[in-house]
């Protein structure tokens, strides 16, 4: 962190914990008798509790979306470029809520937590959670915070799926939905990549069928591999090419299995770094939540029919070089919304960064989000008057 | 195999072995004092030895390109749809030679062979081989068979790289080159996927630093993973979608890590089947040969300058949904050939099968190959007269 806080930072934030003792029955049929959610808030909730924005995180995200935890942090939260005073998600206007999802490994109840019924680490016994379960638990958190209706709910990738689910499940609890670099369901190829990631983890002998913490070990090899693979799919071919090309480590080929090309070193590093901050069971749960999400299935694949319930205004954003959730996938949602007669704006942003683009403060993208939320803020003011 | 041979089959073929005792110094600097290559031939070599076609195989291919080994074989060779009497590579006209490359695991000297100097299995000590080394060894095989000049050399994917190298290294030893679904070098993303595949293998504890056969084991988990990943990149998103979609194994989600979607089962099966027929060290060698290939590097990246040496006629073929070696990659070669003033035909084939399309008998593709080789055959006849 810089010595002084940047003027447009939300500053030092303290994560909070909400404990829930009302049982939550999950999509899988299992019931969590109690659980906790860790969350952060930025900005101030107005008197009408009408200016709240919920941030939904993606596969490996967490509650720490903006600001710094301590003065010695090297980096701010994962979406600091978009959240803060005067930023696209403007904390001068909005009260922003960001949580770690159930099943996570950053403070919310998940596989690394203690199961209160057994006093053992949950590990592999933690139930599989879905996007629907997350939205249910997020609604309970909103209740706890006194938020009946969100001004907006915003998320990218898997986060966008949660936003979409909110619009269907609790249509009267959000005024606006921003769905970024997302899809209405995974493609076969998406599922296939997830399955390879899961197999990477499961085949690591240190995985111990998911109960590795009991064995005081961690499947770093498998989780690292899964992340290496994931990382390739988050970046565009062009972005990787521009960043590394065929840049070599040595002046000439070494003809061995050490590092020949810098991209190999980068991937190994990314994989290893990830294993130090993330839990393998959580990673597997997140990939399953992605696989299972398919709201149109309730209506024999007719997404427009399902979205006819929605009452909010929508913003959809996609990125030209995103091949994990290509623009066509966002356009499926746009088309269904149009068919259902909903209010929807859509912008496809020129960006070299592939799927990762949703994390970057690309000016046209930030402008689109900002102007969408400015309209939302304006309507709030009008309503109050 | 059917009870009777199909009329357009090359029939039952017997692999042959060529033993070489002249040392071969490889790109890596190591020398193989002796080695053997296993190969098959289809059709008859004419008196002038001018009608030979060499087939170069891809990553997991071998010498068994056409026909059957025994009457009980369930499947013919890997390119039987293209090689035979009256087929695109017409054995009524041509003498076809197909070999297993050095470093392979199907009969040619490679990591599973005995190192004659130690009387031990080569394993991890087998040197890394390159496309250049393969072309050198293929030229020696041609010498052995009395073939000074090939009427054509044909290959897809990594096989296409060998064809390209032939045209540069031995310009007077081929009249025609058919380079299918290939690239002049790997992209960063290609290298990245290869590195994940290699790490999958290396991180399997059964790999034993490559000397697993000494330990009487095989890294099936890692090799299977590598194949699962490779398989996704050989298919197009569309082809996977058309074949499996989100087809489920059960009537409802099971919410566990068993098979939920049929594509998961397919991938696991593909991975496992591969481990029964392929060697992990060979797989790693093949990925390295791909990574290293970059003939333009000799001329500071100017492919046209390098290709100015070529004397043969070229056919380039690409497939619309191939994202491993996209049409743009073939077009880089086409553009360089045009710039170098060479005779080149190029066709981009509409195909749903992704990179795998090069193995399918797609009519427009087979016609393009057939008419190219018919021209080659006609010129042979003229020359003889």
XYZ file of C-alpha atoms in Angstrom:
770
model
C 0.000 0.000 0.000
C 1.178 3.511 -0.644
C 2.132 5.579 2.420
C -0.971 7.671 2.014
C -4.295 6.290 0.863
C -5.254 7.170 -2.702
C -8.039 9.773 -2.611
C -10.414 7.483 -4.485
C -9.852 4.436 -2.256
C -12.452 3.202 0.184
C -9.528 3.072 2.601
C -8.861 0.494 5.291
C -11.765 -1.903 5.619
C -12.599 -4.467 8.269
C -14.320 -7.679 7.199
C -17.421 -8.497 9.211
C -19.033 -11.800 10.003
C -22.720 -12.632 9.959
C -23.697 -15.793 11.800
C -26.887 -17.563 10.691
C -28.560 -20.124 12.899
C -31.672 -20.668 10.812
C -31.056 -23.898 8.896
C -30.496 -23.540 5.145
C -31.589 -26.407 2.921
C -29.409 -26.565 -0.164
C -30.214 -27.598 -3.744
C -28.536 -30.935 -3.092
C -31.053 -31.698 -0.324
C -28.620 -31.370 2.582
C -29.267 -28.810 5.307
C -26.697 -26.569 6.947
C -27.942 -26.101 10.509
C -25.855 -22.951 10.895
C -23.234 -21.079 8.893
C -21.420 -17.800 8.686
C -20.762 -15.372 5.876
C -17.855 -12.954 5.864
C -18.488 -9.663 4.094
C -17.261 -6.115 3.660
C -19.183 -2.904 3.045
C -18.052 0.325 1.430
C -19.972 3.636 1.516
C -23.027 4.322 3.632
C -26.497 2.867 3.557
C -29.055 5.671 3.222
C -32.030 6.042 5.507
C -34.408 4.318 3.089
C -31.880 1.489 2.704
C -32.399 1.934 -1.030
C -28.851 2.593 -2.222
C -27.238 -0.826 -1.689
C -25.271 -2.627 -4.381
C -24.388 -6.290 -3.968
C -21.174 -7.553 -5.566
C -21.146 -11.262 -6.504
C -17.717 -12.813 -6.893
C -16.420 -15.270 -9.459
C -14.616 -18.619 -9.199
C -11.631 -17.598 -7.115
C -12.844 -14.249 -5.773
C -13.749 -13.339 -2.221
C -15.359 -10.612 -0.093
C -12.345 -8.316 -0.265
C -13.338 -6.369 -3.354
C -12.013 -2.907 -2.488
C -9.699 -1.018 -0.156
C -6.964 -2.395 2.088
C -7.052 -4.606 5.146
C -3.902 -3.181 6.679
C -1.489 -0.380 5.926
C 1.075 -2.982 4.876
C -1.084 -4.629 2.179
C 0.688 -4.629 -1.161
C -2.517 -4.784 -3.157
C -6.063 -3.551 -2.627
C -9.179 -5.754 -3.079
C -9.760 -7.546 -6.364
C -12.093 -4.956 -7.878
C -10.644 -1.812 -6.335
C -10.394 -0.244 -9.791
C -14.193 -0.241 -10.052
C -15.304 0.423 -6.456
C -14.627 3.646 -4.563
C -15.514 7.320 -4.323
C -16.033 8.634 -7.861
C -15.374 5.232 -9.450
C -17.815 3.280 -11.645
C -19.393 1.756 -8.539
C -19.397 5.034 -6.679
C -19.272 4.713 -2.892
C -20.308 8.381 -2.600
C -23.671 7.276 -3.959
C -23.943 3.632 -3.033
C -23.560 1.313 -0.082
C -21.621 -1.615 -1.504
C -21.846 -5.114 0.007
C -19.329 -7.783 -0.965
C -19.336 -11.254 0.572
C -17.442 -14.501 0.362
C -19.838 -17.147 -0.865
C -20.881 -20.200 1.083
C -18.424 -23.018 0.402
C -15.629 -20.475 0.074
C -12.280 -20.560 1.826
C -11.856 -16.939 2.862
C -13.955 -16.760 6.012
C -17.413 -17.953 5.046
C -18.439 -21.461 6.051
C -16.923 -23.960 3.667
C -14.840 -27.124 3.412
C -12.053 -25.695 5.590
C -14.506 -24.836 8.406
C -15.366 -27.008 11.378
C -18.619 -28.929 11.018
C -20.415 -28.033 14.271
C -22.161 -31.397 14.312
C -18.960 -33.425 14.287
C -16.362 -30.928 15.488
C -14.256 -32.088 12.540
C -13.106 -30.147 9.488
C -15.822 -30.426 6.838
C -13.367 -31.319 4.023
C -14.976 -33.561 1.442
C -18.154 -33.765 3.544
C -19.092 -30.165 2.867
C -22.159 -30.315 0.614
C -22.075 -29.127 -2.978
C -23.546 -25.637 -3.219
C -25.153 -24.022 -6.249
C -25.700 -20.530 -7.600
C -29.258 -20.814 -6.275
C -27.957 -21.607 -2.770
C -25.644 -18.618 -2.911
C -28.472 -16.302 -3.895
C -30.608 -17.642 -1.020
C -27.791 -17.045 1.450
C -27.109 -13.585 -0.018
C -30.793 -12.689 0.460
C -30.507 -13.672 4.105
C -27.465 -11.463 4.449
C -29.452 -8.611 2.871
C -32.219 -9.186 5.431
C -29.660 -9.047 8.203
C -28.349 -5.727 6.865
C -31.838 -4.302 6.574
C -31.770 -4.236 2.789
C -35.101 -5.226 1.282
C -34.273 -4.163 -2.268
C -30.876 -3.694 -3.861
C -30.389 -0.682 -6.099
C -28.236 -2.985 -8.183
C -26.529 -6.355 -8.129
C -23.305 -6.643 -10.072
C -21.091 -9.582 -11.000
C -18.708 -10.911 -13.615
C -18.340 -14.492 -14.883
C -19.748 -16.875 -12.230
C -20.738 -13.669 -10.396
C -22.906 -12.725 -13.376
C -24.740 -16.026 -13.039
C -25.652 -15.082 -9.469
C -26.977 -11.737 -10.685
C -29.083 -13.511 -13.310
C -30.440 -15.888 -10.669
C -31.328 -12.950 -8.376
C -33.403 -11.393 -11.161
C -35.407 -14.607 -11.514
C -35.632 -15.756 -7.869
C -36.186 -12.432 -6.128
C -37.488 -10.170 -8.904
C -38.737 -7.527 -6.450
C -35.492 -7.340 -4.520
C -33.317 -5.585 -7.120
C -33.819 -2.565 -9.345
C -30.886 -3.189 -11.655
C -28.669 -6.075 -12.696
C -25.205 -5.800 -14.273
C -24.106 -9.121 -15.760
C -20.545 -9.019 -17.034
C -18.642 -11.584 -19.146
C -21.104 -14.273 -18.207
C -23.333 -16.951 -19.744
C -26.775 -18.432 -19.089
C -25.171 -21.852 -18.674
C -21.848 -23.557 -19.414
C -21.086 -24.950 -22.842
C -19.901 -28.527 -23.228
C -16.345 -27.260 -23.627
C -16.632 -25.220 -20.406
C -17.788 -28.320 -18.508
C -14.984 -30.336 -20.081
C -12.305 -27.899 -18.892
C -13.848 -27.946 -15.403
C -13.759 -31.721 -15.371
C -10.051 -31.738 -16.261
C -9.429 -29.248 -13.436
C -11.320 -31.436 -10.966
C -9.514 -34.554 -12.111
C -6.185 -32.752 -11.683
C -7.059 -32.237 -8.032
C -8.666 -35.619 -7.395
C -5.741 -37.516 -8.910
C -3.207 -35.846 -6.641
C -2.407 -38.485 -3.988
C -2.308 -35.667 -1.422
C -6.021 -35.082 -2.044
C -7.018 -38.051 0.142
C -10.566 -38.046 -1.239
C -10.926 -34.457 -0.105
C -9.935 -35.010 3.520
C -6.391 -33.772 3.086
C -6.487 -31.328 5.999
C -7.107 -34.240 8.353
C -3.890 -35.674 6.961
C -2.147 -32.341 7.447
C -1.403 -32.018 3.767
C -2.672 -30.131 0.724
C -2.942 -31.283 -2.929
C -0.745 -28.472 -4.209
C 0.308 -30.316 -7.362
C -3.239 -30.926 -8.512
C -4.639 -27.556 -7.485
C -1.695 -25.830 -9.140
C -2.330 -27.750 -12.366
C -6.018 -26.832 -12.278
C -5.100 -23.184 -11.899
C -2.520 -23.329 -14.715
C -5.180 -24.698 -17.019
C -7.797 -22.229 -15.798
C -5.371 -19.394 -16.328
C -4.930 -20.255 -20.007
C -8.685 -20.110 -20.500
C -8.964 -16.711 -18.772
C -6.487 -15.135 -21.171
C -6.865 -14.665 -24.887
C -4.420 -16.225 -27.315
C -3.548 -12.664 -28.380
C -2.986 -11.447 -24.822
C -0.671 -14.367 -24.067
C 1.110 -13.752 -27.339
C 1.544 -10.052 -26.621
C 2.766 -10.714 -23.079
C 5.130 -13.632 -23.689
C 5.263 -14.556 -27.358
C 7.921 -17.244 -27.718
C 10.241 -15.361 -25.361
C 12.930 -17.767 -24.216
C 14.557 -18.152 -20.818
C 18.019 -18.849 -22.251
C 19.866 -17.693 -25.376
C 19.417 -21.105 -26.956
C 17.196 -24.111 -26.425
C 18.341 -26.290 -23.517
C 16.533 -29.422 -24.772
C 15.278 -30.458 -21.377
C 12.129 -30.136 -19.287
C 13.218 -27.025 -17.440
C 11.917 -23.610 -18.421
C 12.488 -22.962 -22.134
C 9.795 -20.354 -22.706
C 8.869 -17.633 -20.229
C 5.197 -18.555 -20.462
C 6.042 -21.900 -18.828
C 7.589 -20.124 -15.872
C 4.635 -17.746 -15.610
C 2.133 -20.603 -15.541
C 4.064 -22.588 -12.955
C 4.285 -19.492 -10.787
C 0.572 -18.732 -11.133
C -0.297 -22.296 -10.223
C 1.942 -22.346 -7.178
C 0.879 -18.933 -5.891
C -2.765 -19.981 -6.100
C -2.229 -23.037 -3.913
C -1.061 -20.752 -1.112
C -4.299 -18.805 -1.006
C -7.001 -21.202 -2.106
C -8.572 -24.447 -0.950
C -8.848 -27.392 -3.332
C -12.304 -28.508 -2.138
C -13.611 -24.973 -2.567
C -12.172 -24.874 -6.072
C -13.983 -28.079 -6.948
C -17.259 -26.787 -5.440
C -17.036 -23.604 -7.474
C -16.541 -25.525 -10.716
C -19.589 -27.657 -9.881
C -21.702 -24.555 -9.208
C -20.713 -23.361 -12.680
C -21.583 -26.710 -14.276
C -24.988 -26.977 -12.616
C -26.250 -23.470 -13.365
C -28.914 -23.576 -16.064
C -31.987 -21.536 -15.110
C -33.652 -22.122 -18.483
C -33.901 -25.827 -17.643
C -36.977 -24.987 -15.508
C -38.753 -24.004 -18.722
C -37.476 -26.672 -21.116
C -34.594 -24.484 -22.173
C -36.660 -21.346 -22.790
C -34.589 -18.668 -21.082
C -36.990 -15.893 -22.134
C -39.838 -17.686 -20.364
C -37.820 -17.862 -17.137
C -36.668 -14.257 -17.450
C -40.237 -13.049 -17.947
C -40.384 -12.963 -14.123
C -37.599 -10.389 -13.903
C -38.557 -6.812 -13.051
C -35.206 -5.036 -13.020
C -33.284 -3.156 -15.646
C -30.314 -5.032 -17.127
C -26.827 -4.173 -18.321
C -24.919 -6.897 -20.151
C -21.220 -6.513 -20.945
C -18.988 -8.839 -22.970
C -15.399 -8.650 -24.218
C -14.286 -9.329 -27.771
C -11.422 -11.747 -27.005
C -13.166 -13.658 -24.191
C -13.367 -17.261 -25.393
C -14.339 -18.780 -22.044
C -17.621 -16.815 -22.024
C -17.612 -15.383 -25.525
C -19.799 -12.397 -26.484
C -22.282 -14.813 -28.071
C -22.986 -16.220 -24.598
C -23.886 -12.765 -23.230
C -25.973 -12.222 -26.350
C -28.022 -15.312 -25.547
C -29.081 -13.545 -22.354
C -29.650 -10.256 -24.178
C -31.819 -11.952 -26.787
C -33.868 -13.750 -24.154
C -34.387 -10.472 -22.275
C -35.450 -8.699 -25.450
C -37.839 -11.535 -26.244
C -39.244 -11.289 -22.721
C -39.770 -7.547 -23.250
C -37.304 -6.464 -20.569
C -35.278 -3.271 -20.353
C -31.741 -4.230 -21.382
C -28.573 -2.435 -22.496
C -25.721 -4.388 -23.986
C -22.180 -3.431 -24.825
C -19.418 -5.537 -26.347
C -16.084 -4.070 -25.314
C -12.954 -4.240 -27.479
C -10.369 -5.752 -25.157
C -7.274 -7.889 -25.609
C -7.370 -9.463 -22.136
C -9.786 -12.339 -22.821
C -12.113 -13.379 -19.993
C -9.887 -11.590 -17.479
C -10.911 -8.289 -19.088
C -13.813 -8.033 -16.646
C -11.296 -7.337 -13.865
C -9.533 -4.519 -15.744
C -10.523 -0.833 -15.643
C -10.961 -0.569 -19.413
C -12.318 2.968 -19.987
C -15.278 2.073 -22.259
C -16.262 -0.718 -19.890
C -16.002 1.449 -16.773
C -17.972 4.184 -18.556
C -20.738 1.747 -19.466
C -20.997 0.499 -15.884
C -20.764 4.012 -14.478
C -23.455 5.489 -16.704
C -25.759 2.520 -16.009
C -25.348 3.001 -12.254
C -25.626 6.801 -12.518
C -29.093 6.306 -14.050
C -29.901 3.938 -11.176
C -28.705 6.546 -8.639
C -30.728 9.284 -10.307
C -33.898 7.262 -10.114
C -33.268 6.672 -6.408
C -33.165 10.424 -5.834
C -36.365 10.921 -7.829
C -38.129 8.189 -5.876
C -37.091 9.712 -2.552
C -38.520 13.079 -3.623
C -12.423 -55.965 -39.530
C -15.178 -57.007 -41.865
C -15.145 -60.647 -43.003
C -14.053 -59.561 -46.452
C -11.657 -56.726 -47.109
C -13.266 -53.555 -48.442
C -12.356 -53.215 -52.138
C -10.644 -49.876 -51.513
C -8.513 -51.104 -48.596
C -4.789 -51.638 -48.868
C -5.552 -54.928 -47.103
C -3.459 -56.694 -44.511
C -0.129 -54.988 -44.041
C 3.006 -56.070 -42.257
C 5.107 -53.427 -40.499
C 8.776 -53.519 -41.416
C 11.822 -52.476 -39.481
C 14.823 -50.575 -40.764
C 17.900 -50.755 -38.577
C 20.395 -47.873 -38.826
C 23.925 -48.199 -37.501
C 25.281 -44.908 -38.775
C 25.245 -42.570 -35.771
C 22.695 -39.752 -35.872
C 23.567 -36.523 -34.110
C 20.427 -34.827 -32.883
C 19.558 -31.128 -32.537
C 20.183 -31.384 -28.791
C 23.811 -32.402 -29.430
C 23.450 -36.026 -28.319
C 24.228 -38.825 -30.745
C 22.251 -42.019 -31.219
C 24.840 -44.622 -32.188
C 22.154 -46.830 -33.710
C 18.383 -46.850 -33.957
C 15.505 -48.477 -35.743
C 12.463 -47.135 -37.517
C 9.288 -49.144 -37.992
C 7.349 -48.386 -41.158
C 4.665 -49.631 -43.505
C 4.299 -49.253 -47.253
C 1.208 -49.366 -49.420
C 1.155 -49.609 -53.230
C 4.186 -50.286 -55.405
C 7.302 -48.274 -56.047
C 7.714 -47.730 -59.791
C 10.915 -48.459 -61.650
C 12.090 -44.849 -61.528
C 11.309 -44.763 -57.794
C 9.513 -41.522 -58.548
C 6.028 -42.272 -57.231
C 6.665 -42.376 -53.472
C 4.619 -40.410 -50.975
C 5.804 -40.022 -47.405
C 3.202 -39.681 -44.643
C 4.313 -37.766 -41.534
C 2.319 -38.444 -38.392
C 1.095 -36.092 -35.692
C 1.423 -36.088 -31.888
C -0.077 -39.461 -31.099
C 0.054 -41.075 -34.528
C 2.179 -43.976 -35.706
C 3.285 -45.905 -38.792
C -0.005 -47.797 -39.116
C -1.790 -45.331 -41.378
C -3.823 -47.695 -43.560
C -5.085 -51.266 -43.852
C -5.253 -53.927 -41.166
C -2.578 -55.801 -39.249
C -4.681 -58.900 -38.714
C -8.049 -60.216 -39.832
C -9.323 -59.622 -36.279
C -8.472 -55.878 -36.125
C -11.513 -53.843 -35.269
C -10.195 -50.706 -36.899
C -7.891 -49.990 -39.832
C -4.912 -47.586 -39.663
C -5.459 -43.988 -38.539
C -5.710 -42.496 -42.046
C -7.340 -45.391 -43.850
C -10.047 -43.062 -45.134
C -7.456 -41.183 -47.196
C -5.023 -43.944 -48.242
C -5.924 -46.827 -50.553
C -6.799 -47.761 -54.117
C -8.882 -44.958 -55.596
C -8.695 -42.852 -52.433
C -7.238 -39.343 -52.158
C -3.771 -40.802 -51.622
C -4.213 -43.387 -54.355
C -2.177 -46.533 -53.905
C -2.895 -47.438 -57.531
C -0.696 -44.491 -58.442
C 1.617 -44.045 -55.506
C 3.939 -45.993 -53.257
C 3.078 -44.740 -49.784
C 5.577 -44.862 -46.911
C 4.439 -44.307 -43.347
C 6.783 -44.553 -40.377
C 6.734 -44.199 -36.627
C 8.986 -41.303 -35.715
C 12.115 -41.559 -33.632
C 11.227 -41.188 -29.953
C 7.898 -42.906 -30.601
C 6.456 -45.827 -28.696
C 5.109 -47.997 -31.502
C 8.221 -49.791 -32.696
C 10.743 -47.104 -33.558
C 13.569 -46.425 -31.123
C 12.318 -44.309 -28.264
C 12.055 -44.044 -24.484
C 10.581 -47.534 -24.130
C 13.487 -49.099 -26.093
C 16.659 -50.567 -24.648
C 19.651 -48.255 -24.769
C 22.280 -50.499 -26.393
C 25.041 -48.728 -24.505
C 23.636 -49.473 -21.044
C 21.307 -52.397 -21.728
C 18.711 -50.475 -19.717
C 15.408 -49.010 -20.831
C 16.046 -45.495 -22.136
C 13.173 -43.931 -20.156
C 13.950 -40.339 -19.181
C 17.446 -40.653 -20.662
C 16.177 -40.774 -24.220
C 17.259 -37.493 -25.803
C 14.752 -34.870 -26.855
C 14.155 -35.079 -30.601
C 12.984 -32.320 -32.910
C 11.125 -32.009 -36.195
C 14.519 -31.480 -37.818
C 15.798 -34.770 -36.355
C 12.741 -36.585 -37.652
C 13.215 -35.224 -41.144
C 16.875 -36.300 -41.078
C 15.897 -39.809 -40.002
C 13.106 -39.926 -42.591
C 15.614 -38.991 -45.317
C 17.786 -41.898 -44.237
C 14.790 -44.197 -44.440
C 14.139 -42.867 -47.965
C 17.751 -43.646 -48.901
C 17.295 -47.153 -47.554
C 14.177 -47.619 -49.698
C 15.906 -46.283 -52.809
C 13.815 -43.121 -52.912
C 15.851 -40.100 -53.901
C 12.898 -37.776 -54.443
C 9.386 -38.064 -53.069
C 6.520 -37.318 -55.418
C 4.871 -35.784 -52.370
C 5.164 -35.539 -48.603
C 1.937 -35.213 -46.691
C 1.146 -34.505 -43.055
C -1.368 -32.913 -40.714
C -0.734 -30.916 -37.538
C 2.745 -31.822 -36.215
C 3.015 -33.910 -39.398
C 2.568 -30.729 -41.434
C 5.537 -29.199 -39.634
C 7.674 -32.121 -40.812
C 6.500 -31.534 -44.383
C 7.405 -27.852 -44.083
C 10.843 -28.766 -42.728
C 11.397 -31.200 -45.616
C 10.724 -28.430 -48.132
C 13.417 -26.274 -46.500
C 15.998 -28.890 -45.551
C 15.881 -31.139 -48.605
C 14.331 -28.919 -51.287
C 15.391 -31.255 -54.123
C 13.992 -34.371 -52.488
C 10.270 -33.649 -52.856
C 8.100 -32.485 -55.740
C 5.037 -31.627 -53.724
C 4.142 -30.828 -50.123
C 0.702 -31.095 -48.536
C 0.585 -29.307 -45.179
C -2.721 -29.802 -43.400
C -4.090 -28.063 -40.268
C -0.607 -26.962 -39.303
C 1.352 -23.873 -38.269
C 4.844 -22.456 -38.851
C 5.408 -22.456 -35.066
C 3.380 -22.765 -31.879
C 1.597 -19.768 -30.393
C 2.111 -18.887 -26.742
C -1.233 -20.492 -25.926
C -0.194 -23.700 -27.715
C 3.009 -23.857 -25.663
C 1.032 -23.142 -22.497
C -1.336 -26.061 -23.097
C 1.667 -28.315 -23.794
C 3.279 -27.233 -20.541
C 0.129 -28.101 -18.574
C 0.090 -31.520 -20.263
C 3.743 -32.108 -19.356
C 3.207 -30.982 -15.777
C 0.237 -33.353 -15.516
C 2.586 -36.203 -16.314
C 5.572 -34.996 -14.301
C 3.496 -34.418 -11.163
C 2.140 -37.955 -11.159
C 4.148 -39.736 -8.432
C 4.210 -42.817 -10.679
C 6.285 -40.839 -13.188
C 9.484 -41.340 -11.158
C 11.320 -38.641 -13.100
C 10.585 -40.537 -16.291
C 12.067 -43.853 -15.189
C 8.727 -45.423 -14.341
C 9.280 -48.580 -16.378
C 12.270 -49.414 -14.185
C 9.826 -49.196 -11.281
C 7.368 -51.409 -13.150
C 4.716 -48.722 -13.130
C 3.183 -46.170 -15.491
C 1.933 -42.611 -14.779
C -1.588 -43.349 -16.015
C -3.221 -40.584 -13.978
C -0.989 -37.879 -15.392
C -0.906 -39.177 -18.954
C -4.689 -39.593 -18.881
C -5.109 -36.005 -17.695
C -2.800 -34.743 -20.439
C -4.878 -36.581 -23.012
C -8.173 -35.287 -21.601
C -6.875 -31.764 -21.930
C -5.426 -32.398 -25.391
C -8.706 -33.881 -26.502
C -10.619 -30.705 -25.640
C -8.230 -28.697 -27.782
C -8.601 -31.062 -30.749
C -12.364 -30.601 -30.838
C -14.286 -27.437 -31.536
C -16.667 -25.986 -28.960
C -19.416 -26.550 -31.534
C -18.466 -30.177 -32.177
C -18.435 -30.950 -28.453
C -21.750 -29.152 -28.106
C -23.307 -31.083 -30.978
C -21.984 -34.407 -29.680
C -22.734 -34.044 -25.951
C -24.383 -30.712 -25.206
C -25.328 -30.768 -21.524
C -26.564 -34.360 -21.822
C -26.837 -35.768 -18.325
C -26.031 -39.240 -17.051
C -29.007 -39.341 -14.650
C -32.515 -37.880 -14.730
C -31.527 -35.307 -12.139
C -28.325 -33.857 -10.755
C -26.624 -36.131 -8.222
C -24.628 -33.330 -6.574
C -21.455 -35.329 -6.262
C -18.189 -35.798 -8.158
C -19.355 -38.789 -10.159
C -20.450 -38.424 -13.773
C -23.128 -35.740 -14.102
C -22.620 -34.879 -17.762
C -21.837 -37.387 -20.484
C -18.896 -35.300 -21.673
C -17.174 -36.022 -18.349
C -17.492 -39.737 -18.942
C -16.257 -39.384 -22.513
C -13.166 -37.457 -21.438
C -12.297 -39.884 -18.652
C -12.666 -42.761 -21.098
C -10.513 -41.056 -23.733
C -7.837 -40.368 -21.153
C -7.801 -43.904 -19.827
C -7.845 -45.565 -23.247
C -4.871 -43.477 -24.307
C -2.746 -44.625 -21.382
C -3.099 -48.189 -22.610
C -1.560 -47.463 -25.981
C 0.854 -44.613 -25.437
C 4.024 -43.905 -23.513
C 4.253 -40.875 -21.231
C 7.878 -40.033 -22.102
C 7.040 -40.184 -25.814
C 4.078 -37.873 -25.215
C 6.342 -35.366 -23.513
C 8.935 -35.607 -26.306
C 6.287 -34.960 -28.935
C 5.047 -31.850 -27.136
C 8.622 -30.567 -26.951
C 9.145 -31.158 -30.681
C 6.056 -29.016 -31.264
C 7.299 -26.263 -28.950
C 10.757 -26.099 -30.502
C 9.731 -25.988 -34.157
C 10.265 -22.509 -35.566
C 12.089 -22.597 -38.910
C 11.755 -18.836 -39.409
C 14.020 -18.296 -36.388
C 16.990 -19.021 -38.696
C 16.149 -15.822 -40.581
C 15.124 -13.562 -37.703
C 11.519 -14.581 -38.024
C 11.291 -14.120 -41.798
C 9.519 -17.295 -42.900
C 9.467 -16.208 -46.549
C 13.266 -15.924 -46.526
C 13.600 -19.473 -45.204
C 11.003 -20.811 -47.630
C 12.782 -19.203 -50.576
C 14.885 -22.392 -50.608
C 11.868 -24.583 -51.297
C 11.430 -26.000 -54.794
C 8.247 -28.033 -54.519
C 4.619 -27.199 -55.139
C 2.522 -26.684 -51.988
C -1.005 -27.466 -50.893
C -2.157 -25.926 -47.633
C -5.415 -26.969 -45.978
C -7.086 -25.525 -42.890
C -10.415 -26.097 -41.158
C -12.824 -23.380 -40.082
C -13.414 -24.542 -36.493
C -9.821 -25.578 -35.737
C -8.744 -23.374 -32.832
C -5.560 -25.294 -31.987
C -4.054 -24.478 -35.379
C -6.561 -21.954 -36.686
C -6.807 -21.121 -40.405
C -4.790 -17.944 -39.749
C -1.823 -20.155 -38.841
C -1.954 -21.961 -42.198
C -2.355 -18.583 -43.871
C 0.930 -17.421 -42.338
C 2.608 -20.206 -44.302
C 0.595 -19.423 -47.438
C 1.515 -15.743 -47.237
C 5.193 -16.530 -46.751
C 5.124 -18.899 -49.736
C 3.416 -16.291 -51.890
C 5.970 -13.704 -50.787
C 8.755 -16.149 -51.661
C 7.197 -16.618 -55.104
C 6.348 -20.294 -54.647
C 3.611 -22.336 -56.231
C 0.930 -22.702 -53.550
C -2.720 -23.708 -53.414
C -4.736 -23.093 -50.270
C -8.154 -24.222 -49.202
C -10.029 -23.502 -45.985
C -12.536 -26.267 -45.413
C -15.875 -25.752 -43.644
C -15.832 -28.408 -40.949
C -17.371 -28.709 -37.489
C -14.753 -31.125 -36.101
C -12.111 -28.610 -35.006
C -8.460 -29.666 -35.289
C -9.513 -33.312 -35.536
C -11.105 -32.514 -38.913
C -7.812 -33.379 -40.610
C -8.450 -37.039 -39.770
C -11.960 -37.089 -41.258
C -12.826 -37.883 -44.905
C -14.633 -34.581 -45.466
C -15.525 -34.576 -49.190
C -14.209 -31.077 -50.086
C -10.999 -31.812 -48.178
C -10.478 -35.227 -49.781
C -11.209 -33.697 -53.192
C -8.631 -30.974 -52.651
C -5.987 -33.516 -51.636
C -6.949 -35.868 -54.430
C -6.842 -33.256 -57.191
C -3.504 -31.941 -55.900
C -2.011 -35.453 -55.982
C -3.629 -36.251 -59.332
C -1.720 -33.294 -60.798
C 1.424 -34.643 -59.170
C 0.775 -38.102 -60.665
C 0.127 -36.655 -64.114
C 3.398 -34.801 -64.082
C 5.191 -38.033 -63.158
C 3.752 -39.717 -66.242
C 4.784 -36.792 -68.436
C 8.296 -36.832 -67.013
C 8.625 -40.563 -67.653
C 7.616 -40.056 -71.289
